[in-house]
Coordinates of C-alpha atoms in Angstrom, one line a residue:
M1 CA 68.0 17.2 28.7
S2 CA 64.2 16.7 29.6
L3 CA 62.6 14.1 31.7
D4 CA 60.4 13.0 27.8
A5 CA 63.8 13.2 26.4
L6 CA 65.9 11.1 29.1
D7 CA 62.8 8.6 28.9
A8 CA 63.6 8.4 25.4
A9 CA 67.4 7.9 25.9
I10 CA 66.9 5.2 28.3
A11 CA 64.6 3.3 26.9
P12 CA 65.0 -0.4 25.4
T13 CA 64.8 -0.9 21.6
F14 CA 63.2 -3.3 19.8
K15 CA 66.9 -4.7 19.4
D16 CA 67.2 -4.7 23.0
E17 CA 63.4 -6.0 23.5
L18 CA 64.2 -8.7 21.1
I19 CA 67.3 -10.3 22.5
G20 CA 65.7 -10.3 25.9
M21 CA 62.5 -12.5 23.9
L22 CA 65.2 -14.7 22.4
R23 CA 66.8 -15.1 25.9
E24 CA 63.5 -15.6 27.7
F25 CA 62.8 -18.3 25.2
S26 CA 65.7 -20.3 25.6
D27 CA 66.0 -20.3 28.8
S28 CA 62.8 -21.5 29.1
R29 CA 63.0 -24.6 27.2
P30 CA 63.2 -28.1 28.1
R31 CA 66.7 -28.3 27.1
S32 CA 67.6 -25.2 29.0
L33 CA 66.3 -26.8 32.0
Q34 CA 68.2 -30.2 31.9
T35 CA 70.4 -30.3 34.3
R36 CA 71.8 -34.0 34.5
L37 CA 74.4 -34.6 32.2
G38 CA 73.8 -35.8 28.7
P39 CA 76.2 -37.4 26.0
S40 CA 76.9 -34.1 24.7
E41 CA 79.1 -33.5 27.6
L42 CA 80.5 -37.0 28.5
G43 CA 83.5 -36.2 26.6
H44 CA 84.8 -32.7 28.6
P45 CA 87.9 -33.5 29.8
C46 CA 87.6 -31.1 33.0
D47 CA 86.9 -33.0 35.8
K48 CA 86.4 -29.7 38.3
K49 CA 83.3 -29.2 35.5
M50 CA 82.0 -32.8 35.2
A51 CA 82.2 -33.0 39.5
L52 CA 79.8 -29.7 39.9
A53 CA 77.8 -30.8 37.4
L54 CA 77.3 -34.3 38.7
A55 CA 76.6 -33.1 41.7
D56 CA 74.0 -30.8 40.6
A57 CA 75.9 -27.8 42.3
P58 CA 74.3 -23.9 41.8
R59 CA 75.4 -22.4 38.5
C60 CA 76.3 -19.4 38.5
N61 CA 76.5 -18.6 34.7
A62 CA 73.3 -19.5 32.5
S63 CA 73.4 -17.0 30.5
A64 CA 76.6 -18.1 28.9
G65 CA 76.6 -17.3 25.0
D66 CA 73.7 -15.8 22.6
P67 CA 71.0 -18.1 22.5
L68 CA 70.5 -17.6 18.7
P69 CA 72.7 -20.9 17.3
S70 CA 71.3 -22.7 19.9
L71 CA 67.7 -21.8 18.5
L72 CA 69.3 -21.9 15.0
G73 CA 70.4 -25.3 15.6
S74 CA 66.9 -26.6 17.2
A75 CA 65.1 -25.2 14.4
G76 CA 67.8 -27.0 11.8
H77 CA 67.1 -30.1 13.2
S78 CA 63.5 -30.2 13.3
L79 CA 63.4 -29.4 9.6
M80 CA 65.8 -32.6 9.3
E81 CA 63.3 -34.5 11.4
Q82 CA 60.5 -33.4 8.9
A83 CA 63.0 -34.2 5.8
L84 CA 63.7 -37.7 6.5
A85 CA 60.3 -38.4 7.8
A86 CA 59.7 -37.4 4.4
Y87 CA 61.9 -39.7 3.2
N88 CA 60.6 -42.5 4.4
E89 CA 57.3 -41.9 3.8
T90 CA 58.3 -42.2 0.0
Y91 CA 61.0 -44.7 -0.3
G92 CA 60.4 -46.8 2.8
Q93 CA 61.9 -47.1 5.8
R94 CA 65.4 -46.1 6.0
F95 CA 66.0 -43.8 8.7
L96 CA 64.8 -44.4 12.5
I97 CA 64.4 -40.4 13.8
E98 CA 64.6 -39.0 16.5
Q99 CA 64.9 -42.2 19.1
K100 CA 65.2 -41.5 22.7
V101 CA 68.4 -44.2 24.2
S102 CA 70.6 -44.6 26.8
P103 CA 74.0 -45.8 27.3
L104 CA 73.7 -47.4 29.9
H105 CA 69.8 -49.2 29.2
P106 CA 67.5 -50.1 31.0
A107 CA 68.3 -47.0 33.1
E108 CA 67.7 -43.8 32.1
A109 CA 71.6 -42.4 33.2
F110 CA 73.2 -40.4 30.7
A111 CA 70.4 -40.8 28.6
G112 CA 69.7 -38.4 25.0
T113 CA 67.7 -37.9 22.0
M114 CA 69.4 -39.5 19.3
D115 CA 69.5 -37.4 16.0
C116 CA 69.0 -40.7 13.1
Y117 CA 70.3 -43.8 12.3
D118 CA 70.5 -44.5 8.9
L119 CA 69.3 -48.7 8.6
H120 CA 71.2 -48.9 5.0
D121 CA 75.0 -48.4 6.4
D122 CA 74.0 -49.1 10.3
A123 CA 75.7 -45.5 11.0
V124 CA 74.5 -42.8 13.7
I125 CA 74.2 -39.6 12.2
D126 CA 74.6 -36.3 14.6
W127 CA 73.1 -33.1 12.6
K128 CA 75.6 -29.5 13.6
F129 CA 74.3 -26.4 12.4
A130 CA 77.9 -25.0 12.9
G131 CA 79.3 -20.9 12.2
A132 CA 81.5 -20.3 9.7
R133 CA 84.8 -21.0 12.4
K134 CA 83.7 -24.3 13.1
M135 CA 83.1 -25.6 9.3
T136 CA 86.5 -24.3 8.3
D137 CA 87.8 -26.1 11.5
V138 CA 86.3 -29.3 10.3
R139 CA 87.4 -28.6 6.8
R140 CA 90.7 -27.7 8.0
D141 CA 91.6 -30.3 9.8
N142 CA 89.0 -33.4 9.4
D143 CA 88.2 -33.3 13.0
P144 CA 84.6 -32.9 15.1
G145 CA 86.6 -32.2 18.0
I146 CA 86.2 -34.1 21.3
L147 CA 83.2 -33.7 22.7
Y148 CA 81.1 -34.2 19.6
R149 CA 82.9 -37.4 18.7
T150 CA 82.3 -38.8 22.1
Q151 CA 78.7 -37.4 21.5
A152 CA 78.7 -39.4 19.1
H153 CA 79.6 -43.2 20.3
V154 CA 78.3 -42.3 23.1
Y155 CA 75.1 -42.1 21.5
A156 CA 76.2 -45.5 18.9
L157 CA 76.5 -47.3 22.1
G158 CA 72.6 -46.0 23.7
C159 CA 71.2 -47.4 19.8
E160 CA 73.1 -50.6 20.9
R161 CA 71.7 -51.4 24.1
T162 CA 68.5 -49.4 23.5
L163 CA 67.3 -50.1 19.7
G164 CA 69.0 -53.1 19.5
V165 CA 70.9 -52.5 16.2
E166 CA 74.5 -53.0 15.5
P167 CA 76.3 -49.2 14.3
K168 CA 78.8 -50.1 12.2
K169 CA 79.6 -46.3 12.4
V170 CA 79.2 -42.7 13.4
R171 CA 78.8 -40.2 11.1
I172 CA 78.6 -36.0 12.2
V173 CA 77.0 -34.2 9.6
F174 CA 78.3 -30.5 9.7
L175 CA 75.4 -28.1 7.8
P176 CA 76.9 -24.3 7.0
R177 CA 74.2 -22.2 9.4
A178 CA 74.6 -19.2 6.6
G179 CA 75.5 -21.0 3.6
F180 CA 74.4 -24.1 1.2
S181 CA 74.3 -27.3 2.1
T182 CA 76.9 -27.8 -0.8
G183 CA 79.1 -27.1 2.1
A184 CA 78.6 -29.3 4.1
V185 CA 80.8 -31.6 6.1
V186 CA 80.9 -35.0 6.9
W187 CA 83.1 -36.9 8.9
E188 CA 83.0 -40.2 10.0
E189 CA 84.3 -43.3 11.7
S190 CA 83.6 -46.8 12.2
Y191 CA 82.1 -47.4 15.4
D192 CA 84.4 -47.5 19.0
R193 CA 82.6 -49.5 21.8
D194 CA 85.4 -49.1 24.0
R195 CA 85.8 -45.4 23.3
A196 CA 82.0 -44.8 24.6
E197 CA 82.2 -47.2 27.1
A198 CA 85.5 -45.3 28.5
A199 CA 83.6 -41.8 28.5
I200 CA 80.7 -43.2 31.1
D201 CA 83.4 -45.0 33.6
R202 CA 85.4 -41.7 34.0
V203 CA 81.7 -39.6 34.6
Q204 CA 80.6 -42.8 36.7
A205 CA 84.6 -42.7 38.6
L206 CA 84.1 -38.9 39.3
L207 CA 80.7 -39.5 40.4
L208 CA 82.5 -41.7 43.2
M209 CA 85.0 -39.4 44.2
V210 CA 82.3 -36.8 44.5
D211 CA 80.7 -39.1 46.9
D212 CA 83.3 -40.1 48.7
L213 CA 85.2 -36.9 49.3
R214 CA 81.5 -35.8 50.7
A215 CA 81.8 -32.6 48.3
V216 CA 78.5 -31.6 48.1
E217 CA 78.4 -30.9 51.7
H218 CA 82.0 -29.4 52.0
P219 CA 81.4 -28.0 48.5
E220 CA 85.5 -26.6 49.0
R221 CA 86.9 -30.0 48.4
F222 CA 85.9 -29.5 44.6
D223 CA 88.8 -27.2 43.9
L224 CA 90.3 -31.1 44.5
F225 CA 89.2 -31.5 41.1
P226 CA 91.8 -31.0 38.3
T227 CA 90.7 -28.3 35.9
T228 CA 91.4 -28.7 32.1
P229 CA 90.4 -25.0 29.8
L230 CA 87.9 -26.0 27.2
Q231 CA 85.5 -23.6 26.2
C232 CA 84.6 -22.3 29.4
E233 CA 83.3 -19.2 28.6
Y234 CA 80.0 -21.7 28.0
C235 CA 80.6 -23.2 31.7
P236 CA 77.6 -23.0 33.7
F237 CA 80.0 -22.4 36.7
H238 CA 82.7 -19.9 35.1
R239 CA 83.1 -16.7 36.9
P240 CA 86.4 -14.6 35.9
Q241 CA 86.6 -14.0 39.6
P242 CA 84.4 -16.7 41.7
T243 CA 83.2 -15.8 44.7
G244 CA 82.2 -18.8 45.9
P245 CA 82.8 -22.9 45.9
H246 CA 81.2 -23.5 43.0
E247 CA 82.3 -21.2 41.1
C248 CA 85.8 -21.3 38.6
A249 CA 87.7 -19.2 37.1
G250 CA 89.1 -21.7 34.3
G251 CA 91.9 -21.1 32.8

């Protein structure tokens, strides 16, 4: 094989370049650069993952997962923001959109940006742009999963304390990434302040344990935190064959 033919064979295709472009763009966004815990993570059942995150431990799996679903989700959230803003302008103020809230207001700990608050029925709304498998699971089980469910209630607590409103329900709207708006699934339940506060209390207790164990100075002590496998492939500390104390093989 000639050198020119060899160069052509190993040269990246446009698909390779595109994947790299999307990865680089995704990694540069503020959401990807964020390291502090937000409402979307407070319901994760794995104590070890939470402890490592609270300690701001070095990530070994920062590129976990394909960036496209997240990018499409961000685009979808932007679209919904525009659609609801147009509704407000035409029919009057109904929706509070993209509000930064903190469940520990005025402290900024665990703060996040709530998608929407519906003033008509005091509902906190969270948009999820889901793939086919997740859409099927939600339709079948009528269950958004512990992460999304806890996130919604923490946002509601943040709205209560930051915006001074009185949430009555949480509503998670699953919109299919491939499909039609008629295929959307709306899950909702009454706002449960106790659920939100329990999630925050748990994380604060883990933070105290990290401090008491001096785990930052003695990272081998992170192994004392129980591991509860859930979506390990997306965990920033996951490595199938760990090479250091900040890495976890998962379950």
